[in-house]
Short mmCIF file of C-alpha atoms in Angstrom, two decimals:
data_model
loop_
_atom_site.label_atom_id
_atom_site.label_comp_id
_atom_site.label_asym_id
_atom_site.label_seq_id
_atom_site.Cartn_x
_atom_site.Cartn_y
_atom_site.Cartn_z
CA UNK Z 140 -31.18 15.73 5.11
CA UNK Z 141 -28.14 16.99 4.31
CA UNK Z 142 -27.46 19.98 2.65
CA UNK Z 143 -24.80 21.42 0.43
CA UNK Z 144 -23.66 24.11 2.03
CA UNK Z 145 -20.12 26.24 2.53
CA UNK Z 146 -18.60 23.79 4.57
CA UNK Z 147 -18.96 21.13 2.01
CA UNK Z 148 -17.60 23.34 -0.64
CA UNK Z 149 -14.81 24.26 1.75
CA UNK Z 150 -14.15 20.23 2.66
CA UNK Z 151 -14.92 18.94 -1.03
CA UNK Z 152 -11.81 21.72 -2.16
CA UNK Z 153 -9.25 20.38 0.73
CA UNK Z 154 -10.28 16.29 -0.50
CA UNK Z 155 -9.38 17.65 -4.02
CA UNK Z 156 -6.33 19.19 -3.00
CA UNK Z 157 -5.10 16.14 -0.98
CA UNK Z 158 -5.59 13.53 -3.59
CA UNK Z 159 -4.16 15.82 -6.14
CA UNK Z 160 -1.21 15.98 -4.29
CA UNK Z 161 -0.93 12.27 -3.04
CA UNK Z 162 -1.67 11.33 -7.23
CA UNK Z 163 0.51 13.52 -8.53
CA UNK Z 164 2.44 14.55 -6.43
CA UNK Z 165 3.60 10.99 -5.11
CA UNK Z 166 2.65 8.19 -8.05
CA UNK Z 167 2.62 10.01 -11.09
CA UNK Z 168 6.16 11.34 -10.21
CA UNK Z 169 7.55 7.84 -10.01
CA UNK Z 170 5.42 5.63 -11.90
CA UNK Z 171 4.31 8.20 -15.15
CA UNK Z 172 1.11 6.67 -15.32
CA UNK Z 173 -1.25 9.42 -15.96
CA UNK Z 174 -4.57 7.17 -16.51
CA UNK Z 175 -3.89 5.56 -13.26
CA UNK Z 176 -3.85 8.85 -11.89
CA UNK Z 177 -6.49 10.42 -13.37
CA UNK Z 178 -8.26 7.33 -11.90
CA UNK Z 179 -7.31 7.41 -8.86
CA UNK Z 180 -8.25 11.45 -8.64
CA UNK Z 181 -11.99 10.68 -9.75
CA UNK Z 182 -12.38 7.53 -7.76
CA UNK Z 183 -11.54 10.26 -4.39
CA UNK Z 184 -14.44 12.56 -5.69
CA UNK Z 185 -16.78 9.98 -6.14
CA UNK Z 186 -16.33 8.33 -2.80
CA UNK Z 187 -16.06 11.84 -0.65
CA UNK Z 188 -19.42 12.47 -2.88
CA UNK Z 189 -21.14 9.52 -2.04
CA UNK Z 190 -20.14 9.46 1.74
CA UNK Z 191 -20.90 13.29 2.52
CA UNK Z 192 -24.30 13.33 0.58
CA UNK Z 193 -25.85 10.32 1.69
CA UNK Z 194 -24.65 9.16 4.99
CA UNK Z 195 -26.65 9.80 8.41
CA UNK Z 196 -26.15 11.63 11.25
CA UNK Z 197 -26.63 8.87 13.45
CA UNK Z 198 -25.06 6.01 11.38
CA UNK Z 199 -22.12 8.24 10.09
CA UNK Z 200 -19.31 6.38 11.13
CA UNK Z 201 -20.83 3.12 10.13
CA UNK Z 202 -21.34 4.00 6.92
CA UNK Z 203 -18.07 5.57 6.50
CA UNK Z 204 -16.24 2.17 7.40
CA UNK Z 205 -19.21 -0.18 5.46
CA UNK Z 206 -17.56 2.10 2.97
CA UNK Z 207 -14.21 1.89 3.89
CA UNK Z 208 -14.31 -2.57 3.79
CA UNK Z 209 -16.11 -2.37 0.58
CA UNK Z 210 -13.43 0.09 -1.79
CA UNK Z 211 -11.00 -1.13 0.09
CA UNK Z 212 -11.31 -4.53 -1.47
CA UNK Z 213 -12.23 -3.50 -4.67
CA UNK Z 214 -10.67 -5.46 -7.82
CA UNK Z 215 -10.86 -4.39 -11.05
CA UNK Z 216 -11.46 -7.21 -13.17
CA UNK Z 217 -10.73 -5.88 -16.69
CA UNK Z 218 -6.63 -5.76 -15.39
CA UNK Z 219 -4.77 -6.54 -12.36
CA UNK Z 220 -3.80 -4.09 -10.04
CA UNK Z 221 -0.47 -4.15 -8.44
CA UNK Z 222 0.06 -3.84 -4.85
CA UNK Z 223 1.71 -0.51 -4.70
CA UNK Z 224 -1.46 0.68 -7.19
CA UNK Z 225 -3.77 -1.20 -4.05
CA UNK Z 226 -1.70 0.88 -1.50
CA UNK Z 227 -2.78 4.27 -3.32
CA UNK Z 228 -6.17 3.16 -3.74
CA UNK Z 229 -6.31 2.52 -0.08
CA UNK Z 230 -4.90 5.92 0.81
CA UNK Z 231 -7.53 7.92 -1.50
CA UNK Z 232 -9.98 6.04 0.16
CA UNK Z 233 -8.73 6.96 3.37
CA UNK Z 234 -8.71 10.78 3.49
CA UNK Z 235 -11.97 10.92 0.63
CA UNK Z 236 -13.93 9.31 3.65
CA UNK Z 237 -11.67 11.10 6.74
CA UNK Z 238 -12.84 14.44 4.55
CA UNK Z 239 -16.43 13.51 4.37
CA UNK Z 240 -17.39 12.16 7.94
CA UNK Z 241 -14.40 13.89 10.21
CA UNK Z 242 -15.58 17.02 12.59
CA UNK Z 243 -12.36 18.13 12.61
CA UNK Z 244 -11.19 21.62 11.87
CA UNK Z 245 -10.16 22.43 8.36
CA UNK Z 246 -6.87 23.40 8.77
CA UNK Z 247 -6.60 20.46 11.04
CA UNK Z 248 -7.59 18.12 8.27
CA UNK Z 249 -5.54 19.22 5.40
CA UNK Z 250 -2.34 19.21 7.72
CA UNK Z 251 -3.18 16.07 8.65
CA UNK Z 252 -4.19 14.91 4.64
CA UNK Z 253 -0.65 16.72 4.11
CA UNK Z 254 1.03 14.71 6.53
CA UNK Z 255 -0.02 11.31 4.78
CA UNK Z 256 1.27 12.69 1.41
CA UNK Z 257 4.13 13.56 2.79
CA UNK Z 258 4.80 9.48 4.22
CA UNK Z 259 3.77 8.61 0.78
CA UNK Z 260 6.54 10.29 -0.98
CA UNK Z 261 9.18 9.71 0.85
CA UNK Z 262 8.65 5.92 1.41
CA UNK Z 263 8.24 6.52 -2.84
CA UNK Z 264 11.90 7.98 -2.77
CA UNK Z 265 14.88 6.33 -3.71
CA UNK Z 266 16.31 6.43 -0.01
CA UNK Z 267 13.53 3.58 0.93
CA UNK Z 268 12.92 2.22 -2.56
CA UNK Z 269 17.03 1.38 -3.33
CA UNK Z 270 18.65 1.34 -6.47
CA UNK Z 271 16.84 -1.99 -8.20
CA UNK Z 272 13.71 -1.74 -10.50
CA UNK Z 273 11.19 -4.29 -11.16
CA UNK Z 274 10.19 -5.46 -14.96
CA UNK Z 275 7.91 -8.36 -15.94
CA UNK Z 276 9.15 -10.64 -18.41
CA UNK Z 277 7.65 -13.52 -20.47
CA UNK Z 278 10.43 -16.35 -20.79
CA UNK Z 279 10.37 -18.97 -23.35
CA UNK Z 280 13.42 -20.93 -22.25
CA UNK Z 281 11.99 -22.96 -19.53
CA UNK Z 282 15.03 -25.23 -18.76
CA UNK Z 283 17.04 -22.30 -17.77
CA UNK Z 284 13.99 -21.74 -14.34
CA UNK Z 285 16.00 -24.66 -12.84
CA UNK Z 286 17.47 -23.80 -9.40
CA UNK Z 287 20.57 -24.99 -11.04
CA UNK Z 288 20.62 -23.20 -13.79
CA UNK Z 289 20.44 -19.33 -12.39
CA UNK Z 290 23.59 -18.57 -13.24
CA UNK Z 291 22.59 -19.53 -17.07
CA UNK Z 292 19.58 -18.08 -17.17
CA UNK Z 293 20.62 -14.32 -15.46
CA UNK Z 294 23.26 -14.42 -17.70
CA UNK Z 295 20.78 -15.18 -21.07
CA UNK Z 296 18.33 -12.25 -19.50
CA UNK Z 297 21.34 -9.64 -19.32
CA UNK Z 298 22.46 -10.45 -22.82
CA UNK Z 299 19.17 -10.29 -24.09
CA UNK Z 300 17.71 -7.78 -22.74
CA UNK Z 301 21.03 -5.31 -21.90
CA UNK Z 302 19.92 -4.71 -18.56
CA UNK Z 303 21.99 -4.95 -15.25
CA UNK Z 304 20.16 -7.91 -13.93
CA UNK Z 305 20.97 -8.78 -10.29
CA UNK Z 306 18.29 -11.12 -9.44
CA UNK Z 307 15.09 -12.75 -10.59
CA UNK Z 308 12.02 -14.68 -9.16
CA UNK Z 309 9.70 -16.98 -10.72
CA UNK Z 310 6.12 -15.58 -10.78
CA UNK Z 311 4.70 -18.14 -12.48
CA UNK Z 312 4.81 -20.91 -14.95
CA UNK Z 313 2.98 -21.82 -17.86
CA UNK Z 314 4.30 -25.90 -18.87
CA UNK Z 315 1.49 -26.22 -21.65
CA UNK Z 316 3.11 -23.09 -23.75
CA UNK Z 317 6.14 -24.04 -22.09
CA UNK Z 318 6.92 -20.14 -21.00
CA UNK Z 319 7.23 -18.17 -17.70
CA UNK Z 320 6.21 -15.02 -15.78
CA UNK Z 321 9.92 -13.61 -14.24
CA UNK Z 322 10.30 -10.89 -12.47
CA UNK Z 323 13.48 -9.07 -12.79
CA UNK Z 324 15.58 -7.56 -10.36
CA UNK Z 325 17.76 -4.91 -12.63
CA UNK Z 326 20.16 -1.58 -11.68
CA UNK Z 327 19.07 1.40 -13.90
CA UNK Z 328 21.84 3.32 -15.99
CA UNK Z 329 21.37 6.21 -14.44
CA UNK Z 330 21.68 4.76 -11.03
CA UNK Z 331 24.92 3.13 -12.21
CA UNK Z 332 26.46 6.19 -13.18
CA UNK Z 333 25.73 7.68 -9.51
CA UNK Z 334 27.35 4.50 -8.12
CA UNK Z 335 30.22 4.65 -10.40
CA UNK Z 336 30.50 8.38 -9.56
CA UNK Z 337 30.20 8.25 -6.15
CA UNK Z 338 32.81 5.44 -5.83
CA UNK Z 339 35.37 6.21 -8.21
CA UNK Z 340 35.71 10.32 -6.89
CA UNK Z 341 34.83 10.03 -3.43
CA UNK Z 342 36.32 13.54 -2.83
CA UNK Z 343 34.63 15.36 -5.81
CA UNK Z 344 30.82 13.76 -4.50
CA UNK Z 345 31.57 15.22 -1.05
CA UNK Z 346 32.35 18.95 -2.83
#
């Protein structure tokens, strides 16, 4: 039977800390989405909950990756999650369970729960990410999908939207409302005025 003792105080505090840190401290600082967050924060508790107090000795590491296959599949079905949202999930998954069943030391495991934040945001900075943002868009003007008629349609997006579209992909297409899912490739204003700076006073950036 397992019991709650000072070690699973001690291992529940260092799961907290670590998905804190991977929530807020990596997707909430580039995506603002504090629901999705706060989500993500309780889903860690309930699975490092779940795993410590009611998995075997013997069967430990079965149940930990029975575990693992199930929540890492999840779907919510009231909205769609996006694949970066899928990627976080699967990282809170990870160290909730590496927490529960891993005999490692403590300081051992939050370095190592540290470590994986750490990958997280940087791939999340702007050095791996670029300059180009994503936005969905609904599309009524379904002549201008044509291969042909790219050119048209970027230039009908940047006019009507004002942003600095560079490229666009079809996500999908909807001929009995005659409208379409686009996603849009677009440069920021802020990251325009860094390019601008950068190329216009070469000598000041360096200083």
């Amino acid at each position: 039977m397992t019991e709650i003792t000072s070690s699973f105080i001690v291992l529940f505090i260092v799961n907290f800390i670590s998905i804190v840190m991977l929530c807020y401290g990596c997707y909430f600082r580039s995506n603002k989405n504090a629901t999705v967050a706060g989500s993500f924060v309780l889903f860690g508790i309930g699975i490092f909950l779940i795993t410590y107090l009611l998995h075997g000795v013997d069967m430990s590491m079965e149940f930990a990756f029975g575990l693992f296959a199930v929540f890492g599949m999840l779907r919510y079905r009231t909205d769609t999650i996006s694949i970066k949202e899928m990627t976080y999930l699967f990282m809170v998954t990870a160290i909730a369970l590496l927490c529960a069943v891993s005999k490692l030391p403590t300081l051992v495991l939050f370095l190592i729960n540290a470590f994986l934040c750490f990958i997280a945001f940087l791939v999340d900075t702007r050095f791996f990410q670029g300059h180009h943002k994503i936005q969905r868009i609904s599309y009524e003007r379904i002549e201008n999908i044509k291969p042909k008629n790219k050119a048209l349609l970027l230039a009908d997006l940047r006019e009507r939207t004002g942003l600095d579209i560079t490229n666009v992909e079809i996500a999908h297409i909807d001929f009995l409302r005659d409208t379409a899912e686009l996603s849009v490739y677009y440069i920021p204003d802020s990251q325009k005025q860094v390019i601008a700076t950068h190329t216009s006073n070469p000598v000041e950036a360096k200083s």
